Short mmCIF file of C-alpha atoms in Angstrom, two decimals:
data_model
loop_
_atom_site.label_atom_id
_atom_site.label_comp_id
_atom_site.label_asym_id
_atom_site.label_seq_id
_atom_site.Cartn_x
_atom_site.Cartn_y
_atom_site.Cartn_z
CA LEU A 1 7.33 58.88 -0.13
CA PHE A 2 9.33 57.97 -3.24
CA PRO A 3 8.25 54.72 -5.01
CA LEU A 4 11.49 53.42 -6.52
CA ARG A 5 9.81 50.88 -8.82
CA LEU A 6 6.80 52.83 -10.02
CA ASN A 7 5.25 49.95 -11.99
CA GLU A 8 4.62 48.05 -8.77
CA PHE A 9 2.60 50.96 -7.45
CA MET A 10 0.61 51.03 -10.69
CA SER A 11 -0.66 47.51 -10.06
CA ILE A 12 -0.61 47.18 -6.27
CA ASN A 13 -1.24 50.83 -5.38
CA ASN A 14 0.32 50.75 -1.93
CA VAL A 15 0.59 54.53 -2.02
CA GLU A 16 -2.82 55.12 -0.53
CA THR A 17 -2.14 52.60 2.25
CA PHE A 18 1.15 54.30 3.16
CA ALA A 19 -0.41 57.75 2.89
CA GLY A 20 -3.15 56.83 5.31
CA HIS A 21 -0.91 55.09 7.84
CA PHE A 22 2.07 57.45 7.89
CA ASN A 23 0.32 60.76 7.15
CA ILE A 24 2.50 61.42 4.11
CA GLU A 25 2.56 65.02 2.91
CA GLN A 26 4.64 64.64 -0.26
CA CYS A 27 5.04 61.91 -2.87
CA TYR A 28 7.76 61.96 -5.54
CA THR A 29 7.36 59.86 -8.67
CA SER A 30 9.20 59.19 -11.91
CA ASN A 31 6.11 59.66 -14.06
CA VAL A 32 4.18 62.89 -14.57
CA ASP A 33 0.88 60.97 -14.73
CA ALA A 34 1.53 58.93 -11.60
CA ALA A 35 -1.02 60.87 -9.57
CA LEU A 36 -3.76 59.23 -11.64
CA TRP A 37 -2.72 55.84 -10.25
CA PHE A 38 -2.75 56.86 -6.60
CA ASP A 39 -6.36 57.77 -5.96
CA PHE A 40 -8.91 54.99 -6.11
CA GLY A 41 -11.30 56.65 -3.70
CA ALA A 42 -9.29 55.82 -0.58
CA LYS A 43 -9.32 58.13 2.38
CA ALA A 44 -6.27 59.29 4.34
CA ASN A 45 -7.05 61.34 7.44
CA GLY A 46 -10.58 61.96 6.21
CA ARG A 47 -9.52 63.22 2.77
CA SER A 48 -8.81 61.53 -0.53
CA THR A 49 -5.23 60.44 -1.13
CA LEU A 50 -4.53 63.18 -3.66
CA GLU A 51 -5.92 65.87 -1.35
CA SER A 52 -3.73 64.65 1.51
CA MET A 53 -0.37 64.97 -0.19
CA ARG A 54 1.46 66.81 -2.93
CA VAL A 55 2.69 64.79 -5.92
CA THR A 56 5.91 65.92 -7.61
CA ALA A 57 7.35 64.26 -10.72
CA VAL A 58 11.10 63.67 -10.84
CA THR A 59 11.73 62.45 -14.37
CA ARG A 60 15.54 62.45 -14.50
CA ALA A 61 18.60 62.48 -12.27
CA ASP A 62 18.03 65.27 -9.80
CA THR A 63 18.33 66.35 -6.18
CA ILE A 64 15.24 66.82 -4.06
CA GLU A 65 15.20 68.60 -0.72
CA LEU A 66 13.18 67.29 2.21
CA GLY A 67 11.82 69.18 5.19
CA LYS A 68 12.26 72.75 6.32
CA GLN A 69 16.04 72.35 6.49
CA GLY A 70 16.22 71.22 2.86
CA ARG A 71 17.83 67.82 3.47
CA PRO A 72 19.32 66.81 0.07
CA ILE A 73 18.41 63.44 -1.47
CA ASP A 74 20.08 62.59 -4.78
CA VAL A 75 17.91 60.78 -7.32
CA MET A 76 19.38 58.64 -10.09
CA GLN A 77 18.32 56.03 -12.62
CA ALA A 78 19.26 52.57 -11.42
CA PRO A 79 22.25 51.28 -13.44
CA ILE A 80 20.66 47.81 -13.53
CA ARG A 81 16.90 47.34 -13.91
CA LEU A 82 14.12 45.49 -15.67
CA ILE A 83 11.56 48.28 -15.42
CA ALA A 84 11.72 52.01 -14.62
CA THR A 85 13.65 52.11 -11.36
CA ARG A 86 15.26 54.87 -9.31
CA TRP A 87 17.97 54.81 -6.66
CA LEU A 88 18.27 57.41 -3.92
CA TYR A 89 21.26 58.64 -1.93
CA ASP A 90 20.74 60.37 1.40
CA ARG A 91 23.76 62.58 2.05
CA ALA A 92 22.96 63.04 5.74
CA THR A 93 23.16 59.32 6.59
CA ARG A 94 25.32 58.23 3.62
CA THR A 95 22.63 55.71 2.72
CA LEU A 96 22.03 54.30 -0.77
CA PHE A 97 18.45 53.12 -1.33
CA SER A 98 19.02 50.45 -3.98
CA SER A 99 15.53 49.14 -4.73
CA ASP A 100 15.85 45.54 -5.98
CA LEU A 101 19.66 45.27 -6.04
CA PHE A 102 21.72 44.19 -3.00
CA THR A 103 18.67 42.21 -1.87
CA HIS A 104 20.61 38.97 -1.54
CA VAL A 105 20.93 38.70 2.27
CA TRP A 106 18.03 37.11 4.12
CA ARG A 107 17.32 35.70 7.58
CA GLU A 108 15.75 32.37 8.49
CA ARG A 109 13.32 34.01 10.92
CA ALA A 110 10.96 36.92 10.35
CA GLU A 111 12.26 38.49 13.56
CA GLY A 112 15.63 39.06 11.90
CA PRO A 113 17.89 40.76 12.72
CA TRP A 114 17.55 42.51 9.36
CA ILE A 115 20.71 44.59 9.60
CA VAL A 116 24.07 43.11 8.56
CA THR A 117 27.17 44.46 10.26
CA ASP A 118 30.82 43.45 10.14
CA ASP A 119 30.21 41.16 13.12
CA ASP A 120 27.77 38.88 11.30
CA ASP A 121 28.58 39.35 7.60
CA THR A 122 28.91 35.76 6.39
CA THR A 123 27.49 35.96 2.85
CA THR A 124 29.69 34.32 0.22
CA THR A 125 30.14 35.13 -3.46
CA ARG A 126 28.58 31.77 -4.29
CA GLU A 127 25.47 32.62 -2.26
CA LEU A 128 25.17 36.00 -3.96
CA ARG A 129 25.52 34.37 -7.38
CA SER A 130 22.87 31.75 -6.59
CA PHE A 131 20.44 34.39 -5.35
CA MET A 132 20.89 36.59 -8.41
CA LEU A 133 20.58 33.79 -10.97
CA ASN A 134 17.57 32.17 -9.27
CA THR A 135 15.56 35.37 -8.89
CA ARG A 136 14.76 38.29 -11.20
CA TYR A 137 18.34 38.57 -12.48
CA TRP A 138 18.42 35.07 -14.00
CA TRP A 139 19.17 36.63 -17.42
CA LEU A 140 22.56 38.08 -16.47
CA GLU A 141 24.62 35.00 -17.36
CA GLY A 142 25.91 35.65 -20.89
CA ALA A 143 24.62 39.22 -21.01
CA PRO A 144 26.80 42.27 -21.77
CA THR A 145 27.48 43.29 -18.17
CA ASP A 146 30.41 45.69 -18.71
CA SER A 147 28.14 48.72 -19.00
CA ILE A 148 26.18 47.62 -15.95
CA ARG A 149 29.40 47.31 -13.96
CA ARG A 150 30.51 50.77 -15.05
CA GLY A 151 27.17 52.26 -14.07
CA ILE A 152 27.28 50.74 -10.59
CA ALA A 153 30.94 51.71 -10.19
CA ASP A 154 30.08 55.32 -11.06
CA VAL A 155 27.59 55.41 -8.19
CA PHE A 156 30.08 54.11 -5.63
CA GLU A 157 32.81 56.40 -6.90
CA LYS A 158 30.58 59.46 -6.71
CA TYR A 159 28.89 58.79 -3.38
CA ASP A 160 30.30 57.97 0.04
CA VAL A 161 28.09 54.96 0.83
CA GLU A 162 28.08 53.80 4.43
CA THR A 163 24.75 51.94 4.37
CA ILE A 164 22.84 50.13 1.60
CA ALA A 165 19.08 49.91 2.16
CA PRO A 166 17.49 47.66 -0.48
CA GLY A 167 13.77 47.33 -1.09
CA TYR A 168 13.74 43.95 0.66
CA GLY A 169 16.20 41.67 2.41
CA CYS A 170 18.76 42.89 4.91
CA VAL A 171 20.18 46.38 5.28
CA LEU A 172 23.98 46.39 4.80
CA ARG A 173 25.59 48.70 7.35
CA GLY A 174 29.21 49.83 7.66
CA ARG A 175 31.91 50.76 5.16
CA LYS A 176 33.58 47.34 5.26
CA VAL A 177 30.29 45.53 4.71
CA VAL A 178 29.29 47.85 1.85
CA ALA A 179 32.70 47.54 0.17
CA ARG A 180 32.68 43.74 0.51
CA HIS A 181 29.21 43.27 -0.98
CA TYR A 182 29.90 45.72 -3.80
CA LYS A 183 33.06 43.78 -4.63
CA MET A 184 31.22 40.43 -4.60
CA LEU A 185 28.52 41.85 -6.86
CA ASP A 186 31.10 43.26 -9.28
CA GLU A 187 32.95 39.92 -9.42
CA PHE A 188 29.68 38.15 -10.13
CA LEU A 189 28.78 40.55 -12.94
CA LYS A 190 32.27 40.25 -14.42
CA ALA A 191 31.97 36.46 -14.46
CA CYS A 192 28.57 36.73 -16.20
CA ASP A 193 29.74 38.91 -19.08
CA LYS A 194 29.16 37.52 -22.56
CA SER A 195 32.92 37.55 -23.18
CA VAL A 196 33.38 34.72 -20.67
CA ALA A 197 29.91 33.21 -20.16
CA VAL A 198 27.37 31.73 -22.56
CA SER A 199 23.70 32.65 -22.47
CA ARG A 200 21.55 29.54 -22.50
CA TYR A 201 18.05 28.27 -21.87
CA VAL A 202 17.37 27.69 -18.19
CA SER A 203 14.65 25.17 -17.39
CA ARG A 204 12.00 26.04 -14.88
CA ASP A 205 13.25 23.71 -12.15
CA GLU A 206 16.97 24.31 -12.63
CA GLU A 207 18.74 25.91 -9.69
CA ARG A 208 22.05 27.65 -10.23
#
Protein backbone atom coordinates (compact mmCIF):
# COMPACT_ATOMS: atom_id res chain seq x y z
CA LEU A 1 0.00 0.00 0.00
CA PHE A 2 1.30 3.46 -0.92
CA PRO A 3 -0.97 6.40 0.11
CA LEU A 4 -0.29 9.01 -2.58
CA ARG A 5 -1.94 11.89 -0.68
CA LEU A 6 -0.78 11.22 2.85
CA ASN A 7 -2.81 14.03 4.45
CA GLU A 8 -6.03 12.25 3.56
CA PHE A 9 -4.88 9.20 5.48
CA MET A 10 -4.03 11.42 8.46
CA SER A 11 -7.66 12.49 8.77
CA ILE A 12 -9.61 9.55 7.34
CA ASN A 13 -7.18 6.77 8.27
CA ASN A 14 -8.27 4.29 5.61
CA VAL A 15 -5.00 2.43 6.07
CA GLU A 16 -6.31 0.18 8.80
CA THR A 17 -9.42 -0.65 6.75
CA PHE A 18 -7.33 -1.59 3.71
CA ALA A 19 -4.86 -3.52 5.86
CA GLY A 20 -7.61 -5.61 7.37
CA HIS A 21 -9.44 -6.30 4.11
CA PHE A 22 -6.52 -6.96 1.78
CA ASN A 23 -4.02 -8.47 4.24
CA ILE A 24 -1.39 -5.85 3.41
CA GLU A 25 2.16 -6.74 4.43
CA GLN A 26 3.95 -3.50 3.55
CA CYS A 27 2.98 0.18 3.60
CA TYR A 28 5.12 2.92 2.05
CA THR A 29 4.64 6.52 3.13
CA SER A 30 6.14 9.92 2.44
CA ASN A 31 6.47 10.80 6.12
CA VAL A 32 8.74 9.12 8.66
CA ASP A 33 6.12 9.56 11.40
CA ALA A 34 3.24 8.19 9.35
CA ALA A 35 3.10 4.97 11.33
CA LEU A 36 1.75 6.96 14.28
CA TRP A 37 -1.34 7.82 12.22
CA PHE A 38 -2.13 4.28 11.16
CA ASP A 39 -2.86 2.51 14.43
CA PHE A 40 -5.95 3.57 16.32
CA GLY A 41 -6.44 0.20 17.98
CA ALA A 42 -7.86 -1.50 14.89
CA LYS A 43 -7.27 -5.17 14.30
CA ALA A 44 -6.17 -6.76 11.02
CA ASN A 45 -6.11 -10.55 11.02
CA GLY A 46 -6.22 -10.61 14.81
CA ARG A 47 -3.28 -8.21 15.27
CA SER A 48 -2.97 -4.46 15.46
CA THR A 49 -2.43 -2.64 12.18
CA LEU A 50 1.22 -1.85 12.91
CA GLU A 51 1.96 -5.46 13.87
CA SER A 52 0.39 -6.72 10.64
CA MET A 53 2.53 -4.77 8.19
CA ARG A 54 5.89 -3.11 7.80
CA VAL A 55 5.95 0.68 7.35
CA THR A 56 8.72 2.15 5.18
CA ALA A 57 9.21 5.89 4.65
CA VAL A 58 10.02 7.08 1.13
CA THR A 59 10.79 10.76 1.56
CA ARG A 60 12.11 11.67 -1.89
CA ALA A 61 12.16 10.46 -5.48
CA ASP A 62 13.18 6.84 -5.31
CA THR A 63 12.56 3.35 -6.66
CA ILE A 64 10.98 0.70 -4.47
CA GLU A 65 10.96 -2.99 -5.28
CA LEU A 66 7.89 -5.14 -4.68
CA GLY A 67 7.67 -8.87 -4.13
CA LYS A 68 10.28 -11.59 -4.29
CA GLN A 69 11.12 -10.73 -7.90
CA GLY A 70 11.87 -7.11 -7.00
CA ARG A 71 9.31 -5.47 -9.31
CA PRO A 72 10.48 -1.83 -9.67
CA ILE A 73 8.07 1.01 -8.90
CA ASP A 74 9.39 4.55 -9.44
CA VAL A 75 8.30 7.14 -6.88
CA MET A 76 8.26 10.86 -7.64
CA GLN A 77 6.87 14.09 -6.26
CA ALA A 78 3.77 15.12 -8.16
CA PRO A 79 4.59 18.09 -10.44
CA ILE A 80 1.22 19.66 -9.57
CA ARG A 81 -0.25 19.43 -6.07
CA LEU A 82 -1.92 21.27 -3.23
CA ILE A 83 -0.56 19.06 -0.46
CA ALA A 84 2.22 16.48 -0.21
CA THR A 85 1.50 14.13 -3.11
CA ARG A 86 3.40 11.33 -4.81
CA TRP A 87 3.07 9.75 -8.24
CA LEU A 88 4.11 6.18 -9.00
CA TYR A 89 5.23 4.53 -12.22
CA ASP A 90 5.01 0.76 -12.60
CA ARG A 91 7.56 -0.31 -15.21
CA ALA A 92 6.03 -3.75 -15.68
CA THR A 93 2.62 -2.45 -16.82
CA ARG A 94 3.76 1.03 -17.97
CA THR A 95 1.18 2.53 -15.64
CA LEU A 96 1.36 6.02 -14.12
CA PHE A 97 -0.56 6.35 -10.85
CA SER A 98 -1.40 10.06 -10.93
CA SER A 99 -3.31 10.63 -7.68
CA ASP A 100 -5.64 13.63 -8.19
CA LEU A 101 -4.57 14.62 -11.72
CA PHE A 102 -6.14 13.12 -14.87
CA THR A 103 -9.30 12.59 -12.82
CA HIS A 104 -11.50 14.43 -15.30
CA VAL A 105 -13.31 11.51 -16.98
CA TRP A 106 -16.43 10.21 -15.24
CA ARG A 107 -19.38 7.96 -16.05
CA GLU A 108 -23.07 8.63 -15.52
CA ARG A 109 -23.60 5.26 -13.84
CA ALA A 110 -21.72 3.69 -10.95
CA GLU A 111 -21.42 0.50 -12.98
CA GLY A 112 -19.08 2.27 -15.40
CA PRO A 113 -17.29 1.17 -17.46
CA TRP A 114 -14.45 2.95 -15.66
CA ILE A 115 -11.77 2.32 -18.28
CA VAL A 116 -11.42 4.66 -21.26
CA THR A 117 -10.03 3.20 -24.47
CA ASP A 118 -9.60 4.59 -27.96
CA ASP A 119 -13.04 3.21 -28.85
CA ASP A 120 -14.94 5.40 -26.39
CA ASP A 121 -12.61 8.37 -25.75
CA THR A 122 -14.96 11.33 -26.28
CA THR A 123 -13.68 13.85 -23.70
CA THR A 124 -13.13 17.34 -25.10
CA THR A 125 -10.66 20.04 -24.09
CA ARG A 126 -13.60 22.17 -22.96
CA GLU A 127 -14.84 19.39 -20.66
CA LEU A 128 -11.37 18.95 -19.18
CA ARG A 129 -11.08 22.69 -18.61
CA SER A 130 -14.48 22.87 -16.91
CA PHE A 131 -13.66 19.95 -14.64
CA MET A 132 -10.31 21.40 -13.59
CA LEU A 133 -11.60 24.92 -12.91
CA ASN A 134 -14.70 23.74 -11.03
CA THR A 135 -12.88 21.32 -8.73
CA ARG A 136 -9.69 21.52 -6.67
CA TYR A 137 -7.69 23.18 -9.46
CA TRP A 138 -9.89 26.29 -9.64
CA TRP A 139 -6.83 28.45 -8.85
CA LEU A 140 -4.92 27.60 -12.04
CA GLU A 141 -6.40 30.39 -14.18
CA GLY A 142 -3.86 33.23 -14.02
CA ALA A 143 -1.26 31.18 -12.15
CA PRO A 144 2.34 30.66 -13.34
CA THR A 145 1.80 27.30 -15.04
CA ASP A 146 5.01 27.09 -17.11
CA SER A 147 6.90 25.26 -14.37
CA ILE A 148 3.98 22.91 -13.84
CA ARG A 149 3.89 22.11 -17.55
CA ARG A 150 7.63 21.42 -17.56
CA GLY A 151 7.31 19.12 -14.57
CA ILE A 152 4.53 17.08 -16.16
CA ALA A 153 6.38 17.01 -19.49
CA ASP A 154 9.48 15.64 -17.75
CA VAL A 155 7.45 12.71 -16.44
CA PHE A 156 6.05 11.81 -19.86
CA GLU A 157 9.43 12.22 -21.52
CA LYS A 158 11.14 9.99 -18.98
CA TYR A 159 8.53 7.24 -18.71
CA ASP A 160 6.80 5.16 -21.35
CA VAL A 161 3.21 5.63 -20.14
CA GLU A 162 0.63 3.27 -21.59
CA THR A 163 -1.99 3.60 -18.84
CA ILE A 164 -2.89 6.43 -16.45
CA ALA A 165 -4.57 5.30 -13.22
CA PRO A 166 -5.79 8.33 -11.24
CA GLY A 167 -7.03 8.22 -7.66
CA TYR A 168 -10.62 8.55 -8.86
CA GLY A 169 -12.48 8.83 -12.14
CA CYS A 170 -11.73 6.67 -15.15
CA VAL A 171 -8.53 4.82 -15.96
CA LEU A 172 -7.05 6.01 -19.28
CA ARG A 173 -5.73 3.03 -21.24
CA GLY A 174 -3.73 2.94 -24.47
CA ARG A 175 -0.95 5.07 -25.91
CA LYS A 176 -3.28 7.15 -28.10
CA VAL A 177 -5.62 7.86 -25.21
CA VAL A 178 -2.75 8.78 -22.88
CA ALA A 179 -1.13 11.05 -25.47
CA ARG A 180 -4.44 12.76 -26.26
CA HIS A 181 -5.32 13.51 -22.63
CA TYR A 182 -1.80 14.69 -21.84
CA LYS A 183 -1.99 17.05 -24.81
CA MET A 184 -5.39 18.41 -23.72
CA LEU A 185 -4.10 18.96 -20.20
CA ASP A 186 -1.00 20.75 -21.47
CA GLU A 187 -3.09 23.01 -23.73
CA PHE A 188 -5.33 23.84 -20.79
CA LEU A 189 -2.37 24.70 -18.55
CA LYS A 190 -0.81 26.82 -21.30
CA ALA A 191 -4.04 28.78 -21.69
CA CYS A 192 -4.16 29.35 -17.91
CA ASP A 193 -0.68 30.82 -17.58
CA LYS A 194 -0.47 34.30 -16.08
CA SER A 195 1.08 35.59 -19.32
CA VAL A 196 -2.24 35.11 -21.13
CA ALA A 197 -4.87 34.75 -18.38
CA VAL A 198 -5.87 36.98 -15.48
CA SER A 199 -6.37 35.65 -11.97
CA ARG A 200 -9.66 36.87 -10.54
CA TYR A 201 -12.15 36.28 -7.77
CA VAL A 202 -14.50 33.40 -8.54
CA SER A 203 -17.86 33.51 -6.77
CA ARG A 204 -19.14 30.43 -5.05
CA ASP A 205 -21.88 29.67 -7.58
CA GLU A 206 -19.93 30.52 -10.72
CA GLU A 207 -19.33 27.64 -13.09
CA ARG A 208 -16.53 27.86 -15.63
